[in-house]
Amino acid sequence: MSVLTAAPTEIYESGDSALRVVALSEASEDNWLTVHRLADWLEGCGAEGLHGAVPTYDSVLVEFDPVLVSARQVRAFVKLGLLEMARSAGTEAAPREFDVPVVYGGEYGPDLEKVAEYQGISTEEVIRLHTEKTYTVRCLGAPAGSPMMDGPAFPKPVPRLKDPRLSVPAGAVAVAGRQAVIAPASAPGGWCVIGQTPLTVLNIRREPLVPYKPGDILRFRHIEAGEFDSYVGKELEPRP
Amino acid sequence: MSGQILIQQPGNAVVTDLGRFRGPRFGLPVNGALDQYSARAANILAGNLDNDPLVEITALDFRMKAHSDILIAVTGAPLTLTVGGRPCSQWEPVSVRAGETVAIRGINRGLRAYLAVHGSVEVPTLLGSCAPDTVVGFGLQLKEGTTLLTRRSVGPVRQPYFDLPLFRLGLERPSMGQELMVDVTDGPDVAEFGDSAELLFTSEYAVSGRSNHIGLRLGGELPERTTSGEVLSRGVPVGAVEVPSREELLVLHRGRGVTAGYPVLAVVTSNGLDVLAQARPGDRVHFRKTTVAEATSAHRRSRAQLETLRESVNTVFGLLGIGCRPQWQDLPVAACS
């Protein structure tokens, strides 16, 4: 991958056990690369007391044990990491590609019509826009290592549900704001669910628990409700 | 020699540890014992490592039967502890003979108790931790009839040694009650709340019954966000104070979703999180502003007390011949044969 021009950053206090580092470049791609490379560097630096780093789009949460290391020391580590990163090319593996079959609408995607109506387009158009895009996994989020992605090219951002659902099933394919996601496990959720994949995404009997990682590529493929059962029990796997 | 424990009345109990620290990177919450101080203290009093698996008992009565001689310690919220029908003290090592029942009843003032067994118990782990994760469906929820294997059995300890007043050696018990003082530092997004951020320190908040290990919901006067617009999902720290609705304040605890799109008004300190772990529905919470430097010093002081406790326990166990971590355990198998 390319040599990175590390984006300018700002470091915020986030309690006695965490710092938030925010990348401030105009280019969102630079921000994303910066926070993920910083997270990788922090994971690998072996500093005592560092629990780990949670990179998302433009920020990374750095967690630590305040008995072993202070917020000030971690701040210094972060600055060192940003310098070191800029000196070396990234070592990211080539992205893997995942094909995700989805049944849209009906009981599988209860919010499909609402999303279409809000966008002023047909449900077929929502499905077309959702399936035509190639998605990069930006980060692993809640719940359970959800692949957080930049959303499809809808005319407008998608508002979150006013009343979040108490339970959204595993495999739910959802959109909110300018983001898209798959729910690996059943959990409460306030995003608009437009479809569901029959594939198993989360498997706690293996490591990693989810098959994709930030930087990997996902594509959604429209399947009919009648095909759902033929995929049940199969795991989401990268293309060979 | 290992031992067996039979769960007779599980109440609401799980086997946990200090948390899944590798989890957040993979989108899993850290979880683990909510009152970390009490959990560490229980393990230290039982001669274990701080992070060893132990039982977290929330609110409801709990009963178990030892099938071999074991040594336990119970900490956390005040409660009635009996062993074989005899009343016993919390915050002290307690000998349990084979066949005796350990009963924990009437958890009061606080919400959570911790029961550590010398030698700990055998449980499966995920990413290096046994802490239950309700979202991914991992963890050992105890049921009636569950058998736990302890890694070590300890013969009965004769009096009077355990009448030694360990707590004159300086271990503070966490404060509990209906009025709770919780320290917070300014959150990274405090500016988004303008002047209304100060309401957090002048208002009183009531703990809602809909609170759990993911977060506590608090009713009271709410600071209001002065900015609008969608926030990109970001990693949120344990202890984050957010205002997601017009009704309640949300304070995220160790089961929190790792990423969220709400601005973080304040962050509860490590010591403050232990206080909130013991908050019961209806309890009243006052927030007090502190700095990261002060919060760190306060947390280091309480951990230093635990280190003092560990030294005392090691001394007492040494005198009694209870090996905390026998040397031979670390030898390669060949050396023992």
mmCIF file of C-alpha atoms in Angstrom, chain B residues 3-301:
data_model
loop_
_atom_site.group_PDB
_atom_site.id
_atom_site.type_symbol
_atom_site.label_atom_id
_atom_site.label_comp_id
_atom_site.label_asym_id
_atom_site.label_seq_id
_atom_site.Cartn_x
_atom_site.Cartn_y
_atom_site.Cartn_z
ATOM 1 C CA GLY B 3 -12.256 -29.862 44.128
ATOM 2 C CA GLN B 4 -15.869 -29.605 43.126
ATOM 3 C CA ILE B 5 -18.581 -27.076 43.846
ATOM 4 C CA LEU B 6 -22.279 -27.677 43.159
ATOM 5 C CA ILE B 7 -24.501 -24.657 42.491
ATOM 6 C CA GLN B 8 -27.739 -25.123 44.444
ATOM 7 C CA GLN B 9 -29.387 -21.716 44.036
ATOM 8 C CA PRO B 10 -27.863 -19.644 41.223
ATOM 9 C CA GLY B 11 -29.883 -16.462 41.727
ATOM 10 C CA ASN B 12 -28.281 -14.141 39.211
ATOM 11 C CA ALA B 13 -24.645 -15.232 39.142
ATOM 12 C CA VAL B 14 -21.971 -15.576 36.495
ATOM 13 C CA VAL B 15 -18.320 -16.581 36.444
ATOM 14 C CA THR B 16 -16.252 -13.629 35.303
ATOM 15 C CA ASP B 17 -12.832 -11.982 35.576
ATOM 16 C CA LEU B 18 -11.490 -8.439 35.162
ATOM 17 C CA GLY B 19 -12.515 -8.298 31.505
ATOM 18 C CA ARG B 20 -11.782 -9.026 27.871
ATOM 19 C CA PHE B 21 -9.174 -6.351 27.274
ATOM 20 C CA ARG B 22 -8.481 -7.578 23.725
ATOM 21 C CA GLY B 23 -12.199 -7.372 22.905
ATOM 22 C CA PRO B 24 -12.731 -3.714 21.956
ATOM 23 C CA ARG B 25 -10.319 -3.971 19.022
ATOM 24 C CA PHE B 26 -12.632 -6.642 17.591
ATOM 25 C CA GLY B 27 -15.865 -4.825 18.381
ATOM 26 C CA LEU B 28 -16.538 -6.671 21.657
ATOM 27 C CA PRO B 29 -17.061 -4.831 24.950
ATOM 28 C CA VAL B 30 -14.506 -5.393 27.705
ATOM 29 C CA ASN B 31 -17.152 -6.683 30.171
ATOM 30 C CA GLY B 32 -15.845 -8.381 33.325
ATOM 31 C CA ALA B 33 -16.507 -7.642 37.014
ATOM 32 C CA LEU B 34 -18.358 -4.330 37.280
ATOM 33 C CA ASP B 35 -16.954 -3.535 40.742
ATOM 34 C CA GLN B 36 -13.301 -4.161 39.939
ATOM 35 C CA TYR B 37 -12.037 -3.221 43.405
ATOM 36 C CA SER B 38 -14.256 -5.770 45.163
ATOM 37 C CA ALA B 39 -13.425 -8.431 42.560
ATOM 38 C CA ARG B 40 -9.678 -7.898 42.952
ATOM 39 C CA ALA B 41 -10.039 -7.892 46.751
ATOM 40 C CA ALA B 42 -11.954 -11.203 46.715
ATOM 41 C CA ASN B 43 -9.284 -12.887 44.617
ATOM 42 C CA ILE B 44 -6.452 -11.477 46.721
ATOM 43 C CA LEU B 45 -8.151 -12.639 49.947
ATOM 44 C CA ALA B 46 -8.501 -16.107 48.409
ATOM 45 C CA GLY B 47 -4.801 -16.160 47.482
ATOM 46 C CA ASN B 48 -5.492 -15.888 43.749
ATOM 47 C CA LEU B 49 -4.258 -13.629 40.986
ATOM 48 C CA ASP B 50 -6.413 -10.507 40.526
ATOM 49 C CA ASN B 51 -7.652 -11.655 37.125
ATOM 50 C CA ASP B 52 -8.596 -15.227 38.097
ATOM 51 C CA PRO B 53 -12.175 -16.320 37.324
ATOM 52 C CA LEU B 54 -14.584 -15.704 40.228
ATOM 53 C CA VAL B 55 -18.343 -15.566 40.815
ATOM 54 C CA GLU B 56 -20.198 -12.262 40.428
ATOM 55 C CA ILE B 57 -23.552 -12.366 42.232
ATOM 56 C CA THR B 58 -26.039 -9.630 41.348
ATOM 57 C CA ALA B 59 -28.867 -8.743 43.758
ATOM 58 C CA LEU B 60 -30.362 -12.212 44.305
ATOM 59 C CA ASP B 61 -29.609 -14.843 46.941
ATOM 60 C CA PHE B 62 -27.052 -17.528 46.052
ATOM 61 C CA ARG B 63 -26.229 -20.954 47.452
ATOM 62 C CA MET B 64 -23.560 -23.548 46.611
ATOM 63 C CA LYS B 65 -22.252 -26.760 48.165
ATOM 64 C CA ALA B 66 -18.583 -27.694 48.406
ATOM 65 C CA HIS B 67 -17.778 -31.320 47.617
ATOM 66 C CA SER B 68 -14.244 -30.900 48.908
ATOM 67 C CA ASP B 69 -12.525 -28.638 51.420
ATOM 68 C CA ILE B 70 -12.130 -25.184 49.903
ATOM 69 C CA LEU B 71 -11.157 -21.676 50.918
ATOM 70 C CA ILE B 72 -13.297 -18.748 49.804
ATOM 71 C CA ALA B 73 -13.590 -14.975 50.212
ATOM 72 C CA VAL B 74 -16.697 -12.861 49.661
ATOM 73 C CA THR B 75 -16.573 -9.104 49.012
ATOM 74 C CA GLY B 76 -18.748 -6.414 47.442
ATOM 75 C CA ALA B 77 -22.145 -5.288 48.702
ATOM 76 C CA PRO B 78 -23.100 -5.979 52.356
ATOM 77 C CA LEU B 79 -24.919 -9.318 52.771
ATOM 78 C CA THR B 80 -25.423 -12.253 55.106
ATOM 79 C CA LEU B 81 -22.833 -14.983 54.564
ATOM 80 C CA THR B 82 -23.212 -18.397 56.161
ATOM 81 C CA VAL B 83 -21.091 -21.524 55.801
ATOM 82 C CA GLY B 84 -22.673 -24.751 57.040
ATOM 83 C CA GLY B 85 -25.202 -22.506 58.785
ATOM 84 C CA ARG B 86 -22.521 -20.534 60.683
ATOM 85 C CA PRO B 87 -22.431 -16.784 60.120
ATOM 86 C CA CYS B 88 -19.094 -15.754 58.571
ATOM 87 C CA SER B 89 -17.416 -12.462 57.771
ATOM 88 C CA GLN B 90 -17.166 -10.833 54.381
ATOM 89 C CA TRP B 91 -13.796 -9.427 53.273
ATOM 90 C CA GLU B 92 -11.899 -12.301 54.949
ATOM 91 C CA PRO B 93 -10.712 -15.743 53.855
ATOM 92 C CA VAL B 94 -13.233 -18.397 55.011
ATOM 93 C CA SER B 95 -12.681 -22.172 55.235
ATOM 94 C CA VAL B 96 -15.431 -24.395 53.866
ATOM 95 C CA ARG B 97 -15.447 -28.122 54.706
ATOM 96 C CA ALA B 98 -16.486 -30.762 52.210
ATOM 97 C CA GLY B 99 -20.274 -31.144 52.335
ATOM 98 C CA GLU B 100 -20.941 -27.652 53.689
ATOM 99 C CA THR B 101 -23.236 -25.165 51.996
ATOM 100 C CA VAL B 102 -22.211 -21.572 51.363
ATOM 101 C CA ALA B 103 -25.214 -19.225 51.393
ATOM 102 C CA ILE B 104 -25.290 -15.580 50.398
ATOM 103 C CA ARG B 105 -28.517 -13.834 51.342
ATOM 104 C CA GLY B 106 -29.936 -10.369 51.568
ATOM 105 C CA ILE B 107 -27.543 -8.346 49.412
ATOM 106 C CA ASN B 108 -28.270 -4.813 50.563
ATOM 107 C CA ARG B 109 -27.171 -1.206 50.103
ATOM 108 C CA GLY B 110 -25.113 -2.294 47.102
ATOM 109 C CA LEU B 111 -26.014 -4.606 44.228
ATOM 110 C CA ARG B 112 -23.123 -6.962 43.515
ATOM 111 C CA ALA B 113 -21.103 -9.438 45.559
ATOM 112 C CA TYR B 114 -17.951 -11.333 44.565
ATOM 113 C CA LEU B 115 -17.060 -14.862 45.639
ATOM 114 C CA ALA B 116 -13.548 -16.093 44.932
ATOM 115 C CA VAL B 117 -12.389 -19.660 45.536
ATOM 116 C CA HIS B 118 -8.742 -20.383 46.345
ATOM 117 C CA GLY B 119 -7.332 -21.946 43.179
ATOM 118 C CA SER B 120 -10.151 -20.394 41.142
ATOM 119 C CA VAL B 121 -12.484 -22.407 38.886
ATOM 120 C CA GLU B 122 -12.180 -23.988 35.442
ATOM 121 C CA VAL B 123 -14.104 -22.082 32.751
ATOM 122 C CA PRO B 124 -13.850 -21.606 28.981
ATOM 123 C CA THR B 125 -12.310 -18.403 27.669
ATOM 124 C CA LEU B 126 -12.815 -16.193 24.618
ATOM 125 C CA LEU B 127 -10.020 -13.826 23.537
ATOM 126 C CA GLY B 128 -8.261 -14.618 26.807
ATOM 127 C CA SER B 129 -11.155 -13.914 29.170
ATOM 128 C CA CYS B 130 -13.999 -15.899 30.735
ATOM 129 C CA ALA B 131 -16.177 -12.764 31.126
ATOM 130 C CA PRO B 132 -19.683 -13.388 29.770
ATOM 131 C CA ASP B 133 -20.712 -11.455 26.656
ATOM 132 C CA THR B 134 -24.491 -11.497 26.325
ATOM 133 C CA VAL B 135 -24.431 -10.168 22.743
ATOM 134 C CA VAL B 136 -22.240 -12.881 21.227
ATOM 135 C CA GLY B 137 -23.703 -15.500 23.569
ATOM 136 C CA PHE B 138 -20.541 -16.416 25.461
ATOM 137 C CA GLY B 139 -20.049 -17.151 29.137
ATOM 138 C CA LEU B 140 -21.010 -19.319 32.050
ATOM 139 C CA GLN B 141 -24.359 -18.304 33.485
ATOM 140 C CA LEU B 142 -24.683 -20.453 36.585
ATOM 141 C CA LYS B 143 -27.736 -22.719 36.845
ATOM 142 C CA GLU B 144 -29.071 -25.001 39.534
ATOM 143 C CA GLY B 145 -26.956 -28.146 39.303
ATOM 144 C CA THR B 146 -23.954 -26.544 37.569
ATOM 145 C CA THR B 147 -20.738 -28.107 38.846
ATOM 146 C CA LEU B 148 -17.635 -25.962 39.021
ATOM 147 C CA LEU B 149 -14.188 -27.542 39.176
ATOM 148 C CA THR B 150 -11.777 -25.720 41.425
ATOM 149 C CA ARG B 151 -8.112 -25.918 40.589
ATOM 150 C CA ARG B 152 -7.142 -26.533 44.193
ATOM 151 C CA SER B 153 -8.539 -27.923 47.405
ATOM 152 C CA VAL B 154 -7.438 -26.593 50.801
ATOM 153 C CA GLY B 155 -7.738 -28.432 54.087
ATOM 154 C CA PRO B 156 -9.634 -26.684 56.878
ATOM 155 C CA VAL B 157 -7.706 -23.816 58.367
ATOM 156 C CA ARG B 158 -7.564 -23.939 62.139
ATOM 157 C CA GLN B 159 -8.497 -20.976 64.254
ATOM 158 C CA PRO B 160 -7.262 -18.643 65.605
ATOM 159 C CA TYR B 161 -5.207 -17.488 62.666
ATOM 160 C CA PHE B 162 -8.115 -16.260 60.642
ATOM 161 C CA ASP B 163 -9.267 -14.091 63.503
ATOM 162 C CA LEU B 164 -6.391 -11.869 62.471
ATOM 163 C CA PRO B 165 -8.018 -8.540 61.756
ATOM 164 C CA LEU B 166 -6.813 -8.123 58.199
ATOM 165 C CA PHE B 167 -8.629 -4.856 57.810
ATOM 166 C CA ARG B 168 -6.697 -2.984 60.405
ATOM 167 C CA LEU B 169 -4.036 -3.263 57.750
ATOM 168 C CA GLY B 170 -5.798 -0.550 55.872
ATOM 169 C CA LEU B 171 -8.201 -1.969 53.307
ATOM 170 C CA GLU B 172 -11.057 0.431 52.741
ATOM 171 C CA ARG B 173 -14.400 -1.050 51.884
ATOM 172 C CA PRO B 174 -16.120 0.745 49.047
ATOM 173 C CA SER B 175 -18.781 3.231 50.080
ATOM 174 C CA MET B 176 -22.331 2.186 49.316
ATOM 175 C CA GLY B 177 -25.745 3.557 50.115
ATOM 176 C CA GLN B 178 -28.618 5.446 48.637
ATOM 177 C CA GLU B 179 -26.626 8.639 48.056
ATOM 178 C CA LEU B 180 -23.690 8.073 45.751
ATOM 179 C CA MET B 181 -20.916 10.496 44.853
ATOM 180 C CA VAL B 182 -19.411 9.729 41.458
ATOM 181 C CA ASP B 183 -16.315 11.455 40.099
ATOM 182 C CA VAL B 184 -16.151 12.349 36.409
ATOM 183 C CA THR B 185 -13.734 14.165 34.122
ATOM 184 C CA ASP B 186 -14.766 16.357 31.203
ATOM 185 C CA GLY B 187 -15.596 14.274 28.142
ATOM 186 C CA PRO B 188 -13.980 14.885 24.741
ATOM 187 C CA ASP B 189 -17.236 16.446 23.461
ATOM 188 C CA VAL B 190 -18.127 18.574 26.498
ATOM 189 C CA ALA B 191 -18.040 21.723 24.358
ATOM 190 C CA GLU B 192 -21.046 20.461 22.383
ATOM 191 C CA PHE B 193 -23.211 20.922 25.463
ATOM 192 C CA GLY B 194 -22.339 24.583 26.089
ATOM 193 C CA ASP B 195 -23.292 25.972 29.490
ATOM 194 C CA SER B 196 -25.812 23.195 30.070
ATOM 195 C CA ALA B 197 -22.884 20.838 30.792
ATOM 196 C CA GLU B 198 -22.761 22.345 34.322
ATOM 197 C CA LEU B 199 -26.195 20.851 35.067
ATOM 198 C CA LEU B 200 -24.450 17.533 35.514
ATOM 199 C CA PHE B 201 -22.860 18.853 38.714
ATOM 200 C CA THR B 202 -25.789 20.774 40.154
ATOM 201 C CA SER B 203 -28.528 18.178 39.614
ATOM 202 C CA GLU B 204 -29.382 14.990 41.426
ATOM 203 C CA TYR B 205 -30.007 11.876 39.339
ATOM 204 C CA ALA B 206 -32.087 8.794 40.150
ATOM 205 C CA VAL B 207 -30.952 5.342 38.993
ATOM 206 C CA SER B 208 -33.555 3.754 36.708
ATOM 207 C CA GLY B 209 -34.575 0.105 36.972
ATOM 208 C CA ARG B 210 -33.608 -0.285 33.321
ATOM 209 C CA SER B 211 -29.918 -0.122 34.229
ATOM 210 C CA ASN B 212 -27.597 -3.070 33.663
ATOM 211 C CA HIS B 213 -23.997 -4.053 32.909
ATOM 212 C CA ILE B 214 -24.184 -2.229 29.577
ATOM 213 C CA GLY B 215 -25.138 1.075 31.090
ATOM 214 C CA LEU B 216 -26.973 2.922 33.822
ATOM 215 C CA ARG B 217 -29.924 5.127 32.979
ATOM 216 C CA LEU B 218 -30.346 8.117 35.239
ATOM 217 C CA GLY B 219 -33.319 10.449 35.516
ATOM 218 C CA GLY B 220 -32.858 14.130 36.367
ATOM 219 C CA GLU B 221 -32.181 17.489 34.759
ATOM 220 C CA LEU B 222 -30.406 16.844 31.482
ATOM 221 C CA PRO B 223 -27.669 18.848 29.798
ATOM 222 C CA GLU B 224 -28.608 19.515 26.198
ATOM 223 C CA ARG B 225 -26.499 19.326 23.096
ATOM 224 C CA THR B 226 -26.206 22.702 21.402
ATOM 225 C CA THR B 227 -24.914 21.237 18.144
ATOM 226 C CA SER B 228 -26.761 18.957 15.757
ATOM 227 C CA GLY B 229 -25.921 16.583 12.953
ATOM 228 C CA GLU B 230 -24.874 12.972 12.722
ATOM 229 C CA VAL B 231 -21.647 12.077 14.474
ATOM 230 C CA LEU B 232 -19.423 9.449 12.858
ATOM 231 C CA SER B 233 -19.255 6.260 14.897
ATOM 232 C CA ARG B 234 -16.358 6.452 17.327
ATOM 233 C CA GLY B 235 -14.894 4.264 20.029
ATOM 234 C CA VAL B 236 -16.479 5.237 23.346
ATOM 235 C CA PRO B 237 -14.724 4.730 26.671
ATOM 236 C CA VAL B 238 -16.257 2.751 29.532
ATOM 237 C CA GLY B 239 -17.742 5.411 31.810
ATOM 238 C CA ALA B 240 -18.908 7.666 28.962
ATOM 239 C CA VAL B 241 -21.797 9.930 30.011
ATOM 240 C CA GLU B 242 -24.156 10.565 27.085
ATOM 241 C CA VAL B 243 -27.553 12.196 26.582
ATOM 242 C CA PRO B 244 -29.154 10.019 23.880
ATOM 243 C CA SER B 245 -32.758 10.987 24.665
ATOM 244 C CA ARG B 246 -34.799 13.711 26.316
ATOM 245 C CA GLU B 247 -35.662 11.396 29.208
ATOM 246 C CA GLU B 248 -32.480 10.020 30.643
ATOM 247 C CA LEU B 249 -28.769 10.307 31.057
ATOM 248 C CA LEU B 250 -26.856 7.206 29.957
ATOM 249 C CA VAL B 251 -23.652 6.181 31.711
ATOM 250 C CA LEU B 252 -21.923 3.368 29.837
ATOM 251 C CA HIS B 253 -20.409 0.577 31.921
ATOM 252 C CA ARG B 254 -18.209 -2.390 31.018
ATOM 253 C CA GLY B 255 -20.773 -4.096 28.755
ATOM 254 C CA ARG B 256 -21.012 -1.036 26.511
ATOM 255 C CA GLY B 257 -21.067 -1.291 22.744
ATOM 256 C CA VAL B 258 -17.559 -0.328 21.684
ATOM 257 C CA THR B 259 -18.601 2.247 19.076
ATOM 258 C CA ALA B 260 -21.406 4.820 19.095
ATOM 259 C CA GLY B 261 -22.421 8.068 17.503
ATOM 260 C CA TYR B 262 -23.371 10.174 20.533
ATOM 261 C CA PRO B 263 -21.201 12.985 21.901
ATOM 262 C CA VAL B 264 -19.440 12.150 25.179
ATOM 263 C CA LEU B 265 -20.262 14.769 27.813
ATOM 264 C CA ALA B 266 -18.153 13.369 30.655
ATOM 265 C CA VAL B 267 -16.315 10.193 31.616
ATOM 266 C CA VAL B 268 -16.724 8.471 34.987
ATOM 267 C CA THR B 269 -13.389 7.727 36.685
ATOM 268 C CA SER B 270 -12.196 4.164 37.338
ATOM 269 C CA ASN B 271 -13.095 4.513 41.035
ATOM 270 C CA GLY B 272 -16.449 6.083 40.122
ATOM 271 C CA LEU B 273 -17.295 3.077 37.946
ATOM 272 C CA ASP B 274 -16.911 0.813 40.995
ATOM 273 C CA VAL B 275 -19.347 3.057 42.876
ATOM 274 C CA LEU B 276 -21.873 2.879 40.025
ATOM 275 C CA ALA B 277 -21.484 -0.916 39.858
ATOM 276 C CA GLN B 278 -23.144 -1.018 43.281
ATOM 277 C CA ALA B 279 -25.953 1.462 42.510
ATOM 278 C CA ARG B 280 -29.452 0.069 43.031
ATOM 279 C CA PRO B 281 -32.559 1.267 41.197
ATOM 280 C CA GLY B 282 -33.844 4.339 43.040
ATOM 281 C CA ASP B 283 -30.432 5.311 44.458
ATOM 282 C CA ARG B 284 -29.496 8.965 43.972
ATOM 283 C CA VAL B 285 -26.316 9.952 42.191
ATOM 284 C CA HIS B 286 -24.351 13.198 42.413
ATOM 285 C CA PHE B 287 -21.550 13.848 39.951
ATOM 286 C CA ARG B 288 -18.387 15.662 41.018
ATOM 287 C CA LYS B 289 -15.901 17.100 38.558
ATOM 288 C CA THR B 290 -12.284 16.029 38.843
ATOM 289 C CA THR B 291 -9.216 15.985 36.609
ATOM 290 C CA VAL B 292 -7.549 13.036 34.913
ATOM 291 C CA ALA B 293 -4.462 13.563 37.086
ATOM 292 C CA GLU B 294 -6.503 13.512 40.318
ATOM 293 C CA ALA B 295 -8.586 10.541 39.160
ATOM 294 C CA THR B 296 -5.405 8.629 38.332
ATOM 295 C CA SER B 297 -3.901 9.365 41.769
ATOM 296 C CA ALA B 298 -7.099 8.290 43.522
ATOM 297 C CA HIS B 299 -7.216 5.062 41.540
ATOM 298 C CA ARG B 300 -3.552 4.336 42.236
ATOM 299 C CA ARG B 301 -4.161 4.867 45.961
#
